[in-house]
Amino acid sequence: MRAVVIDELGGTDRLRLTQLARPVPVSAELLVQIHAAALNPIDAKTRAGKGAAAGIRSFPLTLGNDFSGVVAQAAYEAHPLQPGAEVYGMLSVPRTNGSYAEFAAVPEMSIARKPSNLSHIEAAAVPLAALTADGALRVAGVTAGSRVLIHAGAGGVGHFAVQFAALAGAEVITTASPRNADWLRELGASEVIDYGSTRFEDVVSGVDIVIDLIGNVHDNTGSRSLGVLRADGILVNVPTGSWPSLAEDAAAAGRRATGFKVSPDGRRLAEFTDLIEAGKLRVHIDAVFPLDRVAEAHALLEQGHTRGKISLDITR
C-alpha cells in the first residue's frame, strides 16, 4: 500500500511517499481502507520532534491521526461495522502507525459510522479537532448562559469549539482575523475580536471559561487570558507545550487552569454523526492535497492561518 512515512525527525523534507505492507488487524481491530486523512498541528509537531515527540525512536513512522474510509475487514463476525461500511475515526500516533496511508488497523473503540451527508474529505477532518473542542468544553463545565472566550476560533479545533459552545447555550466570544468574522458569527459566535488590532483583555472581562488554543507561544496569550476570567472561572489549555509556564502563572494569579489532551472516542464520534446529520454541526475544509503533496500540506499547516481543516485525498 502507499503511505507517507518519516525515517527521522525534522522538516517537511522528511516526509517520504513509499510502499508498505498492508497492516494486519489484531483482536478488536478493524481493517479500514482509507479514502481521506486530515492534518492537525500535532502531525507537524510529531514530524519535527517537538514536545513528547522528541523521544520517538521507532522508524519508519506513518503520521496522521484522523481518517475516513471503508471497512475492509470487521473486528469480528457480529460487529456492527461490516465490510463496506463507511466509517471515520482517530488513531493514536506515535503509539500506532497513522492515517497517511491506504489502509490502517483501527481499534473498534476509536471508530464510528461516517456521517452520510459528508464526503470522506470532510469526515476525515472531524475526529481529533471535534473531540478536542468538545472535551475541553466538558472539562470546563460549559452550560447555558456561560460566557466563553475561545482563542483562534477559525482554526480546526476552534471552529468546532465555537459550535459546541453555542449548542450548549453559551455566549461565545472568539478571537480571529476580520476575514473570518462573519463566518464565525454564522457558526454561533456573538462577538469576534480582531486579534490583529485589539488586545482581547482591553475589551473582554468576567468570562466563565477560556478555551486557550494558542497558549504562551504567541504573545503570552494563555497567561494574559487569566486576567479576563471571573474569580471562579476556568481556563482550559490545549497546546500543552505551554502548560508548565501557564500553570505557574495561574497559581500566582489565583485562577483555575488545566491542560487537556484528547483521546480516541468512538462513542462520542457516533454522537457527532447524529449532530452532523441533523445539520447542527459543520466542518470546514480550507484545502485538499493528494498524498504525494503532503509536504505542501504540512507547510500550509505550519503557517497557522487556515480556516477550518486541511485534508489529504488518499485516493489520488
XYZ file of C-alpha atoms in Angstrom:
316
model
C 0.000 0.000 0.000
C 1.049 3.626 -0.495
C 1.965 5.501 2.673
C 3.822 8.610 3.762
C 6.454 7.965 6.429
C 9.274 9.726 8.220
C 12.597 7.968 8.803
C 13.847 10.655 11.182
C 12.540 13.778 12.871
C 12.819 17.102 11.081
C 11.295 19.378 8.462
C 8.780 18.765 5.702
C 11.559 17.252 3.588
C 11.496 14.254 5.928
C 8.065 13.193 4.611
C 8.534 10.322 2.173
C 5.978 8.542 -0.031
C 6.696 4.810 -0.105
C 5.185 1.333 -0.272
C 4.445 -0.558 2.954
C 2.874 -3.899 3.743
C -0.835 -3.702 4.463
C -1.391 -3.813 8.263
C -2.848 -6.966 9.807
C -5.520 -6.207 12.432
C -5.365 -7.972 15.779
C -8.185 -8.693 18.225
C -10.846 -5.939 18.415
C -9.383 -4.081 15.437
C -10.928 -3.330 12.061
C -9.006 -3.004 8.808
C -10.036 0.240 7.134
C -9.309 1.276 3.570
C -8.608 4.964 3.999
C -10.077 7.402 1.494
C -9.042 10.616 3.244
C -6.920 11.794 6.152
C -6.762 15.197 7.818
C -3.900 17.236 9.188
C -3.634 18.525 12.748
C -0.925 20.638 14.420
C 0.205 17.546 16.334
C 1.211 15.977 12.990
C 3.745 18.728 12.333
C 4.951 18.683 15.946
C 5.448 14.914 15.793
C 7.313 15.162 12.481
C 9.575 17.879 13.903
C 10.182 16.058 17.195
C 8.697 18.772 19.380
C 7.481 18.107 22.907
C 6.899 14.452 23.743
C 7.693 13.503 20.138
C 11.363 14.257 20.785
C 11.624 10.791 22.306
C 10.415 8.889 19.222
C 12.955 6.238 18.265
C 10.904 3.798 16.168
C 11.061 4.425 12.412
C 9.719 4.454 9.775
C 6.640 6.123 11.270
C 3.418 6.868 9.417
C 1.860 10.124 10.600
C -1.812 11.134 10.758
C -4.491 10.627 13.402
C -7.695 11.434 11.501
C -9.224 9.301 8.769
C -12.359 8.451 6.853
C -12.813 5.357 4.751
C -14.475 1.983 4.272
C -14.263 -1.136 6.430
C -12.249 -3.809 4.615
C -12.306 -6.356 7.450
C -14.576 -6.375 10.504
C -13.261 -6.881 14.026
C -15.434 -9.982 14.387
C -18.386 -11.643 12.664
C -21.158 -9.901 14.612
C -19.530 -6.462 14.694
C -21.973 -3.691 13.675
C -19.451 -2.257 11.208
C -19.039 -4.837 8.472
C -17.022 -4.688 5.219
C -18.284 -1.870 3.025
C -19.437 0.320 5.924
C -18.295 3.936 5.665
C -16.505 4.969 8.855
C -14.370 7.694 10.381
C -12.162 7.787 13.420
C -8.979 8.731 15.216
C -5.702 6.872 15.655
C -3.065 7.366 18.370
C 0.213 8.233 16.656
C 3.003 7.534 17.568
C 1.740 4.581 19.633
C 0.357 3.235 16.358
C 1.073 3.966 12.724
C -1.142 6.647 11.264
C -3.594 7.543 8.547
C -1.333 8.906 5.803
C -1.733 5.508 4.162
C -4.166 3.472 2.085
C -5.020 1.110 4.968
C -4.962 1.212 8.770
C -5.729 -1.253 11.560
C -8.089 0.615 13.880
C -9.234 -0.304 17.422
C -13.019 -0.660 17.480
C -13.308 1.903 20.305
C -11.754 4.559 18.038
C -14.217 4.396 15.152
C -17.811 5.262 14.252
C -20.167 5.347 11.298
C -19.351 8.226 8.948
C -21.985 10.974 8.660
C -23.933 10.199 5.500
C -24.070 13.849 4.454
C -20.288 14.326 4.496
C -17.735 13.286 1.909
C -14.706 11.331 3.086
C -12.633 14.506 2.682
C -14.971 16.329 5.067
C -15.482 13.479 7.527
C -11.749 12.907 7.965
C -11.437 16.465 9.268
C -13.824 15.915 12.175
C -12.485 13.422 14.764
C -9.442 14.860 16.556
C -10.474 18.512 16.302
C -14.098 17.949 17.309
C -13.182 15.591 20.155
C -10.668 18.156 21.417
C -13.144 21.036 21.279
C -15.928 19.031 22.889
C -13.653 17.578 25.556
C -12.160 20.924 26.523
C -15.613 22.462 26.953
C -16.787 19.480 29.008
C -13.774 19.784 31.307
C -14.597 23.470 31.691
C -18.209 22.678 32.599
C -19.885 24.782 29.907
C -23.627 25.298 30.435
C -26.384 27.515 29.090
C -25.526 31.113 29.885
C -21.774 30.570 30.299
C -19.594 33.354 28.885
C -16.890 31.606 26.874
C -13.795 33.113 25.247
C -12.297 30.889 22.547
C -8.910 31.819 21.125
C -8.264 31.058 17.438
C -11.911 30.372 16.707
C -11.404 29.968 12.965
C -8.947 27.089 13.239
C -9.584 23.369 13.179
C -10.365 22.946 16.870
C -11.628 26.494 17.226
C -14.455 26.337 14.706
C -15.786 23.219 16.435
C -15.427 24.829 19.870
C -17.492 27.820 18.739
C -20.261 25.482 17.573
C -20.262 23.221 20.634
C -20.320 26.200 22.997
C -23.196 27.752 21.055
C -25.084 24.447 21.071
C -24.719 24.395 24.864
C -26.399 27.796 25.041
C -23.252 29.734 25.929
C -22.394 33.295 24.959
C -19.437 32.809 22.621
C -16.639 35.346 22.200
C -13.727 34.478 19.947
C -10.515 35.950 18.566
C -9.917 35.767 14.822
C -8.915 37.782 11.770
C -11.520 40.110 10.191
C -11.945 37.856 7.143
C -13.383 35.137 9.378
C -15.710 37.302 11.473
C -18.947 36.837 9.514
C -18.348 33.106 9.132
C -17.754 32.669 12.865
C -20.969 34.529 13.636
C -22.755 32.057 11.359
C -21.280 29.250 13.481
C -22.607 30.794 16.688
C -20.160 33.437 17.913
C -21.827 36.534 19.346
C -18.629 38.608 19.339
C -15.486 38.317 17.200
C -12.374 40.226 18.300
C -9.782 41.162 15.665
C -6.589 39.894 17.273
C -4.502 41.992 14.879
C -5.842 45.344 16.046
C -7.276 44.718 19.521
C -5.868 43.179 22.667
C -8.678 40.970 23.884
C -8.145 41.887 27.546
C -8.962 45.510 26.691
C -12.492 44.615 25.592
C -13.355 41.388 27.450
C -13.706 40.662 31.165
C -15.692 38.476 33.516
C -15.776 35.334 31.389
C -16.578 31.960 32.904
C -14.430 29.883 30.556
C -11.401 30.457 28.345
C -10.636 27.799 25.747
C -6.987 28.560 25.047
C -5.913 27.088 21.708
C -2.781 29.244 21.469
C -1.016 29.029 24.825
C 2.041 31.163 25.516
C 3.651 30.522 22.138
C 2.331 33.821 20.750
C 2.472 36.943 22.922
C 1.700 35.033 26.141
C -1.927 34.676 25.090
C -2.606 31.961 27.659
C -1.274 33.831 30.662
C -2.887 37.086 29.542
C -6.205 35.243 29.409
C -6.140 34.562 33.141
C -6.948 38.211 33.756
C -10.277 38.106 31.914
C -11.659 35.219 33.998
C -14.212 35.641 36.740
C -12.880 34.726 40.175
C -14.420 31.251 39.861
C -13.754 30.863 36.131
C -11.501 28.302 34.454
C -9.017 28.282 31.588
C -8.517 25.081 29.583
C -5.211 24.980 27.712
C -4.944 22.655 24.713
C -1.417 23.222 23.284
C 0.134 21.542 26.311
C 3.660 22.647 25.417
C 2.719 25.922 27.111
C 1.263 24.233 30.162
C 4.176 24.421 32.667
C 4.561 28.212 32.423
C 0.814 28.746 32.257
C 0.227 26.604 35.351
C 2.709 28.709 37.310
C 1.046 31.948 36.196
C -2.411 30.607 37.057
C -1.293 29.669 40.555
C 0.257 33.094 41.069
C -2.928 34.802 39.856
C -5.204 32.610 41.963
C -7.079 31.359 38.906
C -8.103 27.833 37.913
C -6.441 26.401 34.834
C -5.991 22.926 33.443
C -4.460 21.281 30.419
C -6.401 18.965 28.117
C -5.207 16.143 25.883
C -7.607 14.330 23.588
C -8.062 10.550 23.240
C -9.948 8.495 20.632
C -13.629 8.029 21.477
C -15.823 6.167 19.011
C -18.948 6.551 21.149
C -18.630 10.324 21.161
C -17.943 10.294 17.420
C -21.229 8.445 16.952
C -22.957 11.337 18.736
C -21.170 13.794 16.437
C -22.503 11.808 13.484
C -26.046 12.433 14.716
C -25.361 16.163 15.159
C -23.837 16.472 11.701
C -26.656 14.584 10.007
C -29.157 16.823 11.823
C -27.401 19.914 10.461
C -26.320 21.077 13.928
C -22.558 20.682 13.446
C -20.483 21.711 10.432
C -16.918 21.161 9.292
C -14.985 23.500 7.016
C -12.213 22.369 4.669
C -9.651 25.023 3.792
C -7.552 22.956 1.377
C -7.198 19.438 -0.034
C -3.936 17.848 -1.192
C -3.160 14.482 -2.799
C -0.962 12.142 -0.779
C 2.152 12.899 -2.838
C 1.895 16.605 -1.928
C 1.779 16.076 1.820
C 4.884 18.239 2.323
C 2.992 21.211 0.849
C 0.074 20.438 3.144
C 2.384 20.462 6.176
C 3.910 23.769 5.070
C 0.444 25.326 4.860
C -0.498 23.871 8.245
C 2.579 25.380 9.875
C 1.690 28.863 8.636
C -1.092 28.717 11.230
C -3.770 30.775 9.479
C -6.044 28.200 7.890
C -9.818 28.401 8.149
C -11.006 25.045 9.459
C -9.038 22.000 8.341
C -6.645 20.641 5.703
C -7.372 17.192 4.262
C -5.422 14.630 2.248
C -7.125 12.735 -0.562
C -5.614 9.264 -0.195
C -7.273 8.056 -3.405
C -5.254 10.495 -5.553
